[in-house]
Amino acid sequence: MRRGPLGWLDGGMTQNATAVTIRTARDRRAFVAPLVTTLITLPLGLVALFFAGISPMACDSCDGEVAHRFDDSFATAFTVLQVGLAVALVLVVTAWALPWQRRHATKRVLVAALAPTAVALAWVLFHGMVDWP
């Protein structure tokens, strides 16, 4: 009788146990996706926040009803941008926090890809919601 790497006598169980062991093994390249998304998402989010912060200067010369519409739409749109950036930050932290096992590799890459997408979506929503003069 032959024993497998885990000490079981059944060859079928050994193959299944080996597959499970490979899936739960530590992934040596698990840091790549979170690192790339951090290097892309954080600067992208800071640039979006900077340009959203200086965008009220577009209505410096506005007065009356135009200024009122701009201010109201800007306040709502800036809140949406901040929520979108917070979601992106949560996605970056989640990409780093997922267990570094091979079975979580797909989830880690998906979450890492969603983070800069959330920043871009938040910027598009912000830009579309503001009633520009």
PDB file of C-alpha atoms in Angstrom:
ATOM      1  CA  MET A   1       0.000   0.000   0.000  1.00  0.00           C
ATOM      2  CA  ARG A   2       1.209   3.405  -0.960  1.00  0.00           C
ATOM      3  CA  ARG A   3       0.998   6.439   1.283  1.00  0.00           C
ATOM      4  CA  GLY A   4       0.498   9.922  -0.119  1.00  0.00           C
ATOM      5  CA  PRO A   5       2.228  13.113   1.009  1.00  0.00           C
ATOM      6  CA  LEU A   6      -0.364  13.611   3.752  1.00  0.00           C
ATOM      7  CA  GLY A   7      -0.143  10.031   5.000  1.00  0.00           C
ATOM      8  CA  TRP A   8      -3.369   8.692   3.483  1.00  0.00           C
ATOM      9  CA  LEU A   9      -3.494   5.290   1.876  1.00  0.00           C
ATOM     10  CA  ASP A  10      -5.935   6.093  -0.898  1.00  0.00           C
ATOM     11  CA  GLY A  11      -4.325   7.567  -4.037  1.00  0.00           C
ATOM     12  CA  GLY A  12      -7.526   9.447  -4.967  1.00  0.00           C
ATOM     13  CA  MET A  13      -7.592  11.156  -1.633  1.00  0.00           C
ATOM     14  CA  THR A  14      -3.947  12.081  -2.040  1.00  0.00           C
ATOM     15  CA  GLN A  15      -4.581  13.825  -5.339  1.00  0.00           C
ATOM     16  CA  ASN A  16      -7.548  15.678  -3.900  1.00  0.00           C
ATOM     17  CA  ALA A  17      -5.597  16.622  -0.796  1.00  0.00           C
ATOM     18  CA  THR A  18      -2.718  17.857  -2.956  1.00  0.00           C
ATOM     19  CA  ALA A  19      -5.111  20.061  -4.965  1.00  0.00           C
ATOM     20  CA  VAL A  20      -6.510  21.509  -1.745  1.00  0.00           C
ATOM     21  CA  THR A  21      -2.993  22.074  -0.429  1.00  0.00           C
ATOM     22  CA  ILE A  22      -2.004  23.907  -3.608  1.00  0.00           C
ATOM     23  CA  ARG A  23      -5.088  26.152  -3.397  1.00  0.00           C
ATOM     24  CA  THR A  24      -4.369  27.059   0.234  1.00  0.00           C
ATOM     25  CA  ALA A  25      -0.640  27.491  -0.300  1.00  0.00           C
ATOM     26  CA  ARG A  26       0.848  30.928   0.177  1.00  0.00           C
ATOM     27  CA  ASP A  27       0.956  32.938  -3.029  1.00  0.00           C
ATOM     28  CA  ARG A  28       4.416  34.455  -3.408  1.00  0.00           C
ATOM     29  CA  ARG A  29       3.170  37.044  -5.939  1.00  0.00           C
ATOM     30  CA  ALA A  30       0.133  38.137  -3.935  1.00  0.00           C
ATOM     31  CA  PHE A  31       1.557  41.600  -3.330  1.00  0.00           C
ATOM     32  CA  VAL A  32       1.702  42.544  -7.020  1.00  0.00           C
ATOM     33  CA  ALA A  33      -1.966  43.436  -7.616  1.00  0.00           C
ATOM     34  CA  PRO A  34      -2.378  45.477  -4.402  1.00  0.00           C
ATOM     35  CA  LEU A  35       0.913  47.272  -5.037  1.00  0.00           C
ATOM     36  CA  VAL A  36       0.000  48.185  -8.613  1.00  0.00           C
ATOM     37  CA  THR A  37      -3.466  49.365  -7.612  1.00  0.00           C
ATOM     38  CA  THR A  38      -2.006  51.428  -4.768  1.00  0.00           C
ATOM     39  CA  LEU A  39       0.499  53.083  -7.114  1.00  0.00           C
ATOM     40  CA  ILE A  40      -2.289  53.909  -9.577  1.00  0.00           C
ATOM     41  CA  THR A  41      -5.308  54.611  -7.358  1.00  0.00           C
ATOM     42  CA  LEU A  42      -3.815  56.906  -4.721  1.00  0.00           C
ATOM     43  CA  PRO A  43      -2.210  59.422  -7.127  1.00  0.00           C
ATOM     44  CA  LEU A  44      -5.279  59.262  -9.367  1.00  0.00           C
ATOM     45  CA  GLY A  45      -7.529  59.971  -6.381  1.00  0.00           C
ATOM     46  CA  LEU A  46      -5.337  62.853  -5.216  1.00  0.00           C
ATOM     47  CA  VAL A  47      -5.362  64.405  -8.687  1.00  0.00           C
ATOM     48  CA  ALA A  48      -9.154  64.050  -8.880  1.00  0.00           C
ATOM     49  CA  LEU A  49      -9.536  65.620  -5.442  1.00  0.00           C
ATOM     50  CA  PHE A  50      -7.165  68.465  -6.383  1.00  0.00           C
ATOM     51  CA  PHE A  51      -8.996  69.342  -9.586  1.00  0.00           C
ATOM     52  CA  ALA A  52     -12.368  69.063  -7.869  1.00  0.00           C
ATOM     53  CA  GLY A  53     -11.065  71.356  -5.152  1.00  0.00           C
ATOM     54  CA  ILE A  54      -9.993  74.064  -7.577  1.00  0.00           C
ATOM     55  CA  SER A  55     -13.038  73.749  -9.829  1.00  0.00           C
ATOM     56  CA  PRO A  56     -15.083  76.392  -7.906  1.00  0.00           C
ATOM     57  CA  MET A  57     -12.748  78.938  -9.511  1.00  0.00           C
ATOM     58  CA  ALA A  58     -14.647  78.280 -12.737  1.00  0.00           C
ATOM     59  CA  CYS A  59     -17.469  80.323 -11.279  1.00  0.00           C
ATOM     60  CA  ASP A  60     -15.467  83.131  -9.670  1.00  0.00           C
ATOM     61  CA  SER A  61     -17.005  85.709 -11.976  1.00  0.00           C
ATOM     62  CA  CYS A  62     -20.530  84.263 -11.710  1.00  0.00           C
ATOM     63  CA  ASP A  63     -23.267  86.078  -9.849  1.00  0.00           C
ATOM     64  CA  GLY A  64     -26.942  85.690  -9.170  1.00  0.00           C
ATOM     65  CA  GLU A  65     -28.808  82.609 -10.272  1.00  0.00           C
ATOM     66  CA  VAL A  66     -25.852  81.075 -12.142  1.00  0.00           C
ATOM     67  CA  ALA A  67     -23.675  81.153  -9.010  1.00  0.00           C
ATOM     68  CA  HIS A  68     -26.477  79.721  -6.898  1.00  0.00           C
ATOM     69  CA  ARG A  69     -27.043  76.794  -9.292  1.00  0.00           C
ATOM     70  CA  PHE A  70     -23.327  76.127  -9.486  1.00  0.00           C
ATOM     71  CA  ASP A  71     -22.891  76.161  -5.702  1.00  0.00           C
ATOM     72  CA  ASP A  72     -25.806  73.799  -5.121  1.00  0.00           C
ATOM     73  CA  SER A  73     -24.710  71.333  -7.775  1.00  0.00           C
ATOM     74  CA  PHE A  74     -21.071  71.533  -6.696  1.00  0.00           C
ATOM     75  CA  ALA A  75     -21.885  70.703  -3.069  1.00  0.00           C
ATOM     76  CA  THR A  76     -23.777  67.558  -4.061  1.00  0.00           C
ATOM     77  CA  ALA A  77     -21.231  66.512  -6.679  1.00  0.00           C
ATOM     78  CA  PHE A  78     -18.295  67.006  -4.314  1.00  0.00           C
ATOM     79  CA  THR A  79     -19.978  64.759  -1.758  1.00  0.00           C
ATOM     80  CA  VAL A  80     -20.439  62.101  -4.446  1.00  0.00           C
ATOM     81  CA  LEU A  81     -16.750  62.427  -5.358  1.00  0.00           C
ATOM     82  CA  GLN A  82     -15.695  62.023  -1.739  1.00  0.00           C
ATOM     83  CA  VAL A  83     -17.834  58.903  -1.340  1.00  0.00           C
ATOM     84  CA  GLY A  84     -16.386  57.473  -4.551  1.00  0.00           C
ATOM     85  CA  LEU A  85     -12.849  58.121  -3.337  1.00  0.00           C
ATOM     86  CA  ALA A  86     -13.679  56.496  -0.005  1.00  0.00           C
ATOM     87  CA  VAL A  87     -14.977  53.422  -1.856  1.00  0.00           C
ATOM     88  CA  ALA A  88     -11.732  53.302  -3.847  1.00  0.00           C
ATOM     89  CA  LEU A  89      -9.711  53.506  -0.636  1.00  0.00           C
ATOM     90  CA  VAL A  90     -11.730  50.663   0.890  1.00  0.00           C
ATOM     91  CA  LEU A  91     -11.062  48.591  -2.242  1.00  0.00           C
ATOM     92  CA  VAL A  92      -7.314  49.229  -1.979  1.00  0.00           C
ATOM     93  CA  VAL A  93      -7.302  48.209   1.680  1.00  0.00           C
ATOM     94  CA  THR A  94      -9.357  45.123   0.824  1.00  0.00           C
ATOM     95  CA  ALA A  95      -6.860  44.140  -1.878  1.00  0.00           C
ATOM     96  CA  TRP A  96      -4.090  44.251   0.718  1.00  0.00           C
ATOM     97  CA  ALA A  97      -6.180  42.556   3.426  1.00  0.00           C
ATOM     98  CA  LEU A  98      -7.271  39.473   1.478  1.00  0.00           C
ATOM     99  CA  PRO A  99      -5.380  36.376   2.637  1.00  0.00           C
ATOM    100  CA  TRP A 100      -2.274  35.765   0.569  1.00  0.00           C
ATOM    101  CA  GLN A 101      -3.354  32.343  -0.617  1.00  0.00           C
ATOM    102  CA  ARG A 102      -3.661  31.154  -4.193  1.00  0.00           C
ATOM    103  CA  ARG A 103      -7.399  30.629  -3.901  1.00  0.00           C
ATOM    104  CA  HIS A 104      -7.880  34.374  -3.318  1.00  0.00           C
ATOM    105  CA  ALA A 105      -5.760  35.476  -6.290  1.00  0.00           C
ATOM    106  CA  THR A 106      -8.741  36.120  -8.572  1.00  0.00           C
ATOM    107  CA  LYS A 107     -10.604  38.088  -5.907  1.00  0.00           C
ATOM    108  CA  ARG A 108      -7.488  40.116  -5.152  1.00  0.00           C
ATOM    109  CA  VAL A 109      -6.962  41.040  -8.815  1.00  0.00           C
ATOM    110  CA  LEU A 110     -10.654  41.898  -9.255  1.00  0.00           C
ATOM    111  CA  VAL A 111     -10.728  44.134  -6.180  1.00  0.00           C
ATOM    112  CA  ALA A 112      -7.444  45.728  -7.254  1.00  0.00           C
ATOM    113  CA  ALA A 113      -8.866  46.482 -10.699  1.00  0.00           C
ATOM    114  CA  LEU A 114     -12.046  47.971  -9.255  1.00  0.00           C
ATOM    115  CA  ALA A 115     -10.204  50.578  -7.160  1.00  0.00           C
ATOM    116  CA  PRO A 116      -8.966  52.857  -9.980  1.00  0.00           C
ATOM    117  CA  THR A 117     -12.238  52.207 -11.779  1.00  0.00           C
ATOM    118  CA  ALA A 118     -14.080  53.607  -8.756  1.00  0.00           C
ATOM    119  CA  VAL A 119     -11.942  56.764  -8.875  1.00  0.00           C
ATOM    120  CA  ALA A 120     -12.630  57.236 -12.579  1.00  0.00           C
ATOM    121  CA  LEU A 121     -16.357  56.647 -12.093  1.00  0.00           C
ATOM    122  CA  ALA A 122     -16.458  59.099  -9.179  1.00  0.00           C
ATOM    123  CA  TRP A 123     -14.728  61.741 -11.320  1.00  0.00           C
ATOM    124  CA  VAL A 124     -17.129  61.210 -14.227  1.00  0.00           C
ATOM    125  CA  LEU A 125     -20.106  61.476 -11.873  1.00  0.00           C
ATOM    126  CA  PHE A 126     -18.680  64.621 -10.279  1.00  0.00           C
ATOM    127  CA  HIS A 127     -18.029  66.264 -13.610  1.00  0.00           C
ATOM    128  CA  GLY A 128     -21.481  65.342 -14.894  1.00  0.00           C
ATOM    129  CA  MET A 129     -23.342  66.515 -11.807  1.00  0.00           C
ATOM    130  CA  VAL A 130     -21.875  70.023 -11.617  1.00  0.00           C
ATOM    131  CA  ASP A 131     -23.884  72.701 -13.405  1.00  0.00           C
ATOM    132  CA  TRP A 132     -20.919  74.402 -15.052  1.00  0.00           C
ATOM    133  CA  PRO A 133     -21.303  78.079 -16.040  1.00  0.00           C
TER     134      PRO A 133
END
